[in-house]
Amino acid sequence: MRFVAAIIASLLVAASLSAAPTPESTCITCHSMLDGKLADPVKKFESAVHRQVGLSCADCHGGNPADESMDSMSPAKGFRGVPRKTQVPEFCARCHSDIAYMHRFDPKMRADQLSQYLTSVHGKRLKQGDTKVAVCVDCHGVHNILPASDTRSPVYPVNIASTCARCHASEEHMRSYNIPTDQVSSYEKSVHAEILAQGDTAAPTCATCHGNHGATPPGVSSVANVCGTCHVFFEQLFNKSPHQPAFAAMGLPGCVQCHSNHEIVKPSDDWVGVGQDSVCATCHSQGDKGYTGAQKIAGDLANLKTRLARAEEILNTAERSGMEVSSAKVELGSAHEALVKARVNVHAFDDAEVQKLTDEGAQVSEKAYQAGVAALNERDVRRKGLGVSLIAIVLAISGLYLKIRQIESRPKT
Amino acid sequence: MPGIYRRILKWLDERFGAGAVEEFLRHKTVPIHRHSIWYYFGGMTLFLFVVQALTGILLLLYYRPTPNDAFESIQYIVTQVPYGWLIRSVHSWSANLLILTVFIHMFSVYFLKAYRKPRELTWITGMFLLFIMLGFGFSGYLLPWNTLAFFATKVGTEMAATVPLIGPWLLKFLRGGEEVTGATLTRFFGFHVAVLPGLTTLLLAMHLLLVQRLGMSVPPGVERAIEEGRQPARSMPFFPNFLLRDMIGWYAALGVLGALAAIFPWELGTKADAFASAPAGIRPEWYFLFAFQTLKILPAKILFLEGELAGLMGFTLAGIVWVLVPFLDYKAGFGRVTRFFTGLGIFALGYMVVMSALALR
Amino acid sequence: METPGRIPNDGVQSRRRWISLLLGSGVLASIASFVYPAIRYMIPPPIGESTSRSVVAASVNELKNNSGKVFKFGSKPALLVRTPDGDYRAFTAVCTHLNCTVQYRSDLHEIWCACHNGLYDLSGRNVSGPPPRPLESFEVHVQGEEVIVSRSA
């Protein structure tokens, strides 16, 4: 058997040598002729980034790529074979933690993936012998590894959630760990997933908040920091608000308490206040300061929204009547802005902070409303002018009519 | 007449020799019978056309016919220029009233058979004037360069391509290119303020000259009744009796236009965006609805012809028949009422009304 | 034979005069109510029409280096920035996130939106925070004493 393989191999090598200038490694030439699992790596390796930079099987697996005999795979020649799951991180890190080596290929590439990984839950459990956790190849693929910036890669931002879901959404897989498996399905409902699906890769996915190599869920006290990396104002306001010490004391997870961790949906104004859908009422009850504060805040927001709607309505009516109101509409834009900012200031959990913005917005809305009233008055002036000209016309018509009668009643001479 | 007017007219007569005109006008009479009311509609059409010309000239003082400026210039007229809102709304409403009256005028002339000998040319020039008025409507509609206008023009000019042989050329001629662009706007503006007014002047001069020369036609039934002595031949002098009555009508029309402008001002719409998709329910102005609806309900193929082409040919044929009616209904020249043509007229009118109603649903 | 106090045919004459008066005044009044608006219309208004394509944003010495100004362009706010090097840049001031009005931050040398801390660089590119798209930029020309901002072709 070995003999036959050797003959065929040498024939092929001769053929490929005469056909192509660069000799493919013998691993590839041989394995491409085999079936099933043994040929699979060759097919997968076609598109791999490792292949594109000029690496080949032996660079990871060792052995002698120039040797067509089975001897190329002898441990004596440095062949490392297929690593066991627990050995995979170190297997990859042989190159990927070697800064000098990595920077030959990509000077800005990081080389700390292994050290990060060892701090993660995945890494720690692997060290304890748990082979169900993720290792490098579970997320990055094996022979068909693509750079993370390639849209086909399982670690391209848009694909990350489904990659994590391979384990984390499987009840069977996660049973022994006692953690929920609904994270990905919740995330899919979130506004973050929606934006990401539209192609904005700045939107957060699993790795953004949890880390990629050093994947650790944020400790309860640090959640607000994570959200705050993007949602800066909200974090600042929250930290100065009475909720921060209160939540810390009760061990509540900051932002997540009201906004959820994975199923982060677009908030509605109904969340504020004491109504049916409000989040305030989950803790605050009638009589406590928070309850009245929430009521006030909700009231201020609702008040501004009503005034805005009123102003918009009258301006639209005036516009439809043919009146010029474009500058009033532009001014009204700053009332909209005040509403946007007021919603941000809700996170100070201090009704004074919200009120100063809603008051400003209400003032602007009032001005715009008055402009609308003035426009409608102008419209009525026009109609009065019309009335005047109609009177003149009626006068003329009656004059005409009487003249006709007069002319035609004259006896014909 | 007051002395000063007399002196001015005499001065002009010494130079223009207009005395003959004045003499002629003095003797012009208008027959009085139960269908006399329809006589007013020709003058009303002319009056509304004059209103269009005057308001149009005023609008010309501020309008800019380029895609970047057209919409904004009308916005400027309507919001910044004193009474600009009035001039613009009157122009838009009067356009619709004008087309309404021109159709009433045409149908009343048709049913009263005023086209019969010797008034065939009056009818033909009148029909061409009607087509020109529709052309005014179509070209003017694009000028505000808003979304509705842009897409209505796109759909409307698309029809031109279905004409056999010259279709594609005709399309390019109308649009100033393959698509509706600024070139179309320039072209339509040229049609609207120069070409069509020029043609109108020529045809209107002929039309009015013929009307003055040939006098007012009396419907065959009334003519016969007068001949048979069943009815006296009554008439009134055009000047001042009929003219004073005309003026009542004209003043009433002005009142209506003013009221429409003040209470139902014409919309500005939103500026046209060539790359946006056509809004749902796009349709032409009401006077084209019957044609639009016809083309919508025609099947994709009729015998060997494409549906749209068949529709276009049908309308063209109908137009030709209509223009030639004085020659087809020659018996009317002998005072005979051929029921077929009355029926055809009722069918045409009914068809247009029903199709328009369907399109509005 | 005259009846004292009665002038023959006076009734008819004065009635005729009233009718003529009515007709004359009606016609005159109606003509005035048409002619007056037409004449007012023909006199151009004081605010000349600036096309929607360009507007005078500021005068030449109005903005110091490293400062910005929000002005009205068409029906929307726009931002004129004078960079630390003295160049002029102009953008729409409508933030691409939720339409708040942006402003120039002389401490950051960037354009900032106060609503959610979005940042754009001096080319209008969205560099930080929620804005998903860059700011539309306009052309700036200095003509004499005026800084003119116009839409890009």
mmCIF file of N, CA, C and O in Angstrom, chain B residues 58-59 61-62 64 68-69 72-73 76-77 80-84 87 251 254, chain C residues 27 30-31 34 36-38 40-45 47-49 51-53:
data_model
loop_
_atom_site.group_PDB
_atom_site.id
_atom_site.type_symbol
_atom_site.label_atom_id
_atom_site.label_comp_id
_atom_site.label_asym_id
_atom_site.label_seq_id
_atom_site.Cartn_x
_atom_site.Cartn_y
_atom_site.Cartn_z
ATOM 1 N N LEU B 58 -47.831 87.930 -15.355
ATOM 2 C CA LEU B 58 -47.370 88.339 -14.027
ATOM 3 C C LEU B 58 -46.473 87.267 -13.413
ATOM 4 O O LEU B 58 -45.439 87.561 -12.819
ATOM 5 N N LEU B 59 -46.855 86.013 -13.562
ATOM 6 C CA LEU B 59 -46.037 84.940 -13.020
ATOM 7 C C LEU B 59 -44.674 84.900 -13.697
ATOM 8 O O LEU B 59 -43.661 84.622 -13.061
ATOM 9 N N LEU B 61 -42.860 87.205 -14.415
ATOM 10 C CA LEU B 61 -41.932 88.171 -13.831
ATOM 11 C C LEU B 61 -41.042 87.535 -12.774
ATOM 12 O O LEU B 61 -39.967 88.043 -12.477
ATOM 13 N N TYR B 62 -41.489 86.400 -12.187
ATOM 14 C CA TYR B 62 -40.708 85.817 -11.101
ATOM 15 C C TYR B 62 -40.331 84.361 -11.323
ATOM 16 O O TYR B 62 -39.461 83.842 -10.646
ATOM 17 N N ARG B 64 -38.737 80.877 -12.588
ATOM 18 C CA ARG B 64 -37.463 80.476 -13.166
ATOM 19 C C ARG B 64 -37.569 79.031 -13.683
ATOM 20 O O ARG B 64 -37.771 78.112 -12.894
ATOM 21 N N ASN B 68 -33.474 73.459 -10.657
ATOM 22 C CA ASN B 68 -33.010 73.921 -9.357
ATOM 23 C C ASN B 68 -33.857 75.040 -8.794
ATOM 24 O O ASN B 68 -33.948 75.214 -7.594
ATOM 25 N N ASP B 69 -34.455 75.826 -9.694
ATOM 26 C CA ASP B 69 -35.105 77.040 -9.228
ATOM 27 C C ASP B 69 -36.615 77.062 -9.378
ATOM 28 O O ASP B 69 -37.272 77.886 -8.750
ATOM 29 N N GLU B 72 -38.651 76.496 -6.199
ATOM 30 C CA GLU B 72 -38.354 77.556 -5.234
ATOM 31 C C GLU B 72 -38.912 78.898 -5.691
ATOM 32 O O GLU B 72 -39.367 79.690 -4.872
ATOM 33 N N SER B 73 -38.895 79.149 -7.022
ATOM 34 C CA SER B 73 -39.408 80.439 -7.480
ATOM 35 C C SER B 73 -40.909 80.529 -7.238
ATOM 36 O O SER B 73 -41.430 81.587 -6.894
ATOM 37 N N TYR B 76 -41.431 81.155 -3.673
ATOM 38 C CA TYR B 76 -41.161 82.569 -3.426
ATOM 39 C C TYR B 76 -42.372 83.411 -3.784
ATOM 40 O O TYR B 76 -42.798 84.271 -3.017
ATOM 41 N N ILE B 77 -42.931 83.140 -4.978
ATOM 42 C CA ILE B 77 -44.094 83.899 -5.427
ATOM 43 C C ILE B 77 -45.222 83.778 -4.407
ATOM 44 O O ILE B 77 -45.864 84.749 -4.027
ATOM 45 N N GLN B 80 -43.572 85.166 -0.605
ATOM 46 C CA GLN B 80 -42.921 86.457 -0.391
ATOM 47 C C GLN B 80 -43.503 87.589 -1.218
ATOM 48 O O GLN B 80 -43.523 88.730 -0.766
ATOM 49 N N VAL B 81 -43.935 87.272 -2.437
ATOM 50 C CA VAL B 81 -44.386 88.366 -3.297
ATOM 51 C C VAL B 81 -45.802 88.771 -2.884
ATOM 52 O O VAL B 81 -46.671 87.900 -2.741
ATOM 53 N N PRO B 82 -46.063 90.094 -2.711
ATOM 54 C CA PRO B 82 -47.410 90.503 -2.298
ATOM 55 C C PRO B 82 -48.444 90.050 -3.327
ATOM 56 O O PRO B 82 -48.280 90.277 -4.518
ATOM 57 N N TYR B 83 -49.495 89.385 -2.854
ATOM 58 C CA TYR B 83 -50.575 88.877 -3.708
ATOM 59 C C TYR B 83 -50.101 87.805 -4.687
ATOM 60 O O TYR B 83 -50.852 87.389 -5.557
ATOM 61 N N GLY B 84 -48.867 87.350 -4.496
ATOM 62 C CA GLY B 84 -48.381 86.273 -5.349
ATOM 63 C C GLY B 84 -49.271 85.053 -5.207
ATOM 64 O O GLY B 84 -49.577 84.369 -6.179
ATOM 65 N N ILE B 87 -52.299 85.562 -7.481
ATOM 66 C CA ILE B 87 -52.024 85.438 -8.910
ATOM 67 C C ILE B 87 -51.824 83.972 -9.268
ATOM 68 O O ILE B 87 -52.376 83.467 -10.247
ATOM 69 N N TYR B 251 -67.836 88.826 -14.503
ATOM 70 C CA TYR B 251 -67.661 89.234 -13.115
ATOM 71 C C TYR B 251 -67.926 88.071 -12.167
ATOM 72 O O TYR B 251 -67.221 87.884 -11.172
ATOM 73 N N LEU B 254 -64.955 85.948 -12.141
ATOM 74 C CA LEU B 254 -63.885 86.536 -11.334
ATOM 75 C C LEU B 254 -64.127 86.305 -9.855
ATOM 76 O O LEU B 254 -63.211 85.999 -9.094
ATOM 77 N N VAL C 27 -67.942 98.850 -11.298
ATOM 78 C CA VAL C 27 -66.877 98.464 -12.232
ATOM 79 C C VAL C 27 -65.545 99.021 -11.778
ATOM 80 O O VAL C 27 -64.525 98.316 -11.747
ATOM 81 N N SER C 30 -64.318 97.174 -8.704
ATOM 82 C CA SER C 30 -63.844 95.823 -8.997
ATOM 83 C C SER C 30 -62.512 95.876 -9.739
ATOM 84 O O SER C 30 -61.610 95.088 -9.469
ATOM 85 N N ILE C 31 -62.406 96.840 -10.665
ATOM 86 C CA ILE C 31 -61.132 96.963 -11.366
ATOM 87 C C ILE C 31 -60.023 97.305 -10.384
ATOM 88 O O ILE C 31 -58.921 96.753 -10.419
ATOM 89 N N PHE C 34 -58.721 94.448 -8.639
ATOM 90 C CA PHE C 34 -57.858 93.552 -9.413
ATOM 91 C C PHE C 34 -56.517 94.221 -9.698
ATOM 92 O O PHE C 34 -55.470 93.593 -9.645
ATOM 93 N N TYR C 36 -54.997 96.757 -8.101
ATOM 94 C CA TYR C 36 -54.140 97.033 -6.941
ATOM 95 C C TYR C 36 -53.239 95.840 -6.607
ATOM 96 O O TYR C 36 -52.026 96.003 -6.484
ATOM 97 N N PRO C 37 -53.795 94.620 -6.469
ATOM 98 C CA PRO C 37 -52.894 93.491 -6.191
ATOM 99 C C PRO C 37 -51.867 93.294 -7.303
ATOM 100 O O PRO C 37 -50.706 93.006 -7.010
ATOM 101 N N ALA C 38 -52.301 93.484 -8.564
ATOM 102 C CA ALA C 38 -51.360 93.244 -9.664
ATOM 103 C C ALA C 38 -50.183 94.204 -9.575
ATOM 104 O O ALA C 38 -49.033 93.829 -9.804
ATOM 105 N N ARG C 40 -49.068 95.831 -6.804
ATOM 106 C CA ARG C 40 -48.262 95.467 -5.633
ATOM 107 C C ARG C 40 -47.379 94.282 -5.966
ATOM 108 O O ARG C 40 -46.226 94.183 -5.543
ATOM 109 N N TYR C 41 -47.947 93.328 -6.693
ATOM 110 C CA TYR C 41 -47.233 92.105 -7.074
ATOM 111 C C TYR C 41 -45.994 92.422 -7.896
ATOM 112 O O TYR C 41 -44.945 91.806 -7.717
ATOM 113 N N MET C 42 -46.142 93.393 -8.802
ATOM 114 C CA MET C 42 -45.044 93.639 -9.740
ATOM 115 C C MET C 42 -43.845 94.274 -9.076
ATOM 116 O O MET C 42 -42.736 94.196 -9.605
ATOM 117 N N ILE C 43 -44.041 94.916 -7.916
ATOM 118 C CA ILE C 43 -42.905 95.539 -7.233
ATOM 119 C C ILE C 43 -42.177 94.453 -6.461
ATOM 120 O O ILE C 43 -42.759 93.800 -5.597
ATOM 121 N N PRO C 44 -40.888 94.228 -6.757
ATOM 122 C CA PRO C 44 -40.195 93.112 -6.114
ATOM 123 C C PRO C 44 -40.072 93.318 -4.608
ATOM 124 O O PRO C 44 -39.835 94.423 -4.144
ATOM 125 N N PRO C 45 -40.230 92.234 -3.834
ATOM 126 C CA PRO C 45 -40.147 92.339 -2.380
ATOM 127 C C PRO C 45 -38.718 92.646 -1.932
ATOM 128 O O PRO C 45 -37.785 92.375 -2.670
ATOM 129 N N ILE C 47 -36.834 91.203 0.378
ATOM 130 C CA ILE C 47 -35.983 90.025 0.496
ATOM 131 C C ILE C 47 -35.871 89.397 -0.867
ATOM 132 O O ILE C 47 -36.785 88.773 -1.351
ATOM 133 N N GLY C 48 -34.712 89.585 -1.486
ATOM 134 C CA GLY C 48 -34.542 89.012 -2.806
ATOM 135 C C GLY C 48 -34.544 87.507 -2.686
ATOM 136 O O GLY C 48 -34.217 86.958 -1.653
ATOM 137 N N GLU C 49 -34.919 86.844 -3.767
ATOM 138 C CA GLU C 49 -34.921 85.397 -3.664
ATOM 139 C C GLU C 49 -33.506 84.878 -3.802
ATOM 140 O O GLU C 49 -32.863 85.079 -4.813
ATOM 141 N N THR C 51 -31.495 81.608 -4.359
ATOM 142 C CA THR C 51 -31.869 80.266 -4.782
ATOM 143 C C THR C 51 -31.519 79.311 -3.677
ATOM 144 O O THR C 51 -30.711 79.612 -2.810
ATOM 145 N N SER C 52 -32.142 78.131 -3.726
ATOM 146 C CA SER C 52 -31.847 77.180 -2.663
ATOM 147 C C SER C 52 -30.429 76.667 -2.787
ATOM 148 O O SER C 52 -29.983 75.873 -1.993
ATOM 149 N N ARG C 53 -29.726 77.120 -3.828
ATOM 150 C CA ARG C 53 -28.408 76.541 -4.053
ATOM 151 C C ARG C 53 -27.317 77.237 -3.260
ATOM 152 O O ARG C 53 -26.306 76.640 -2.968
#
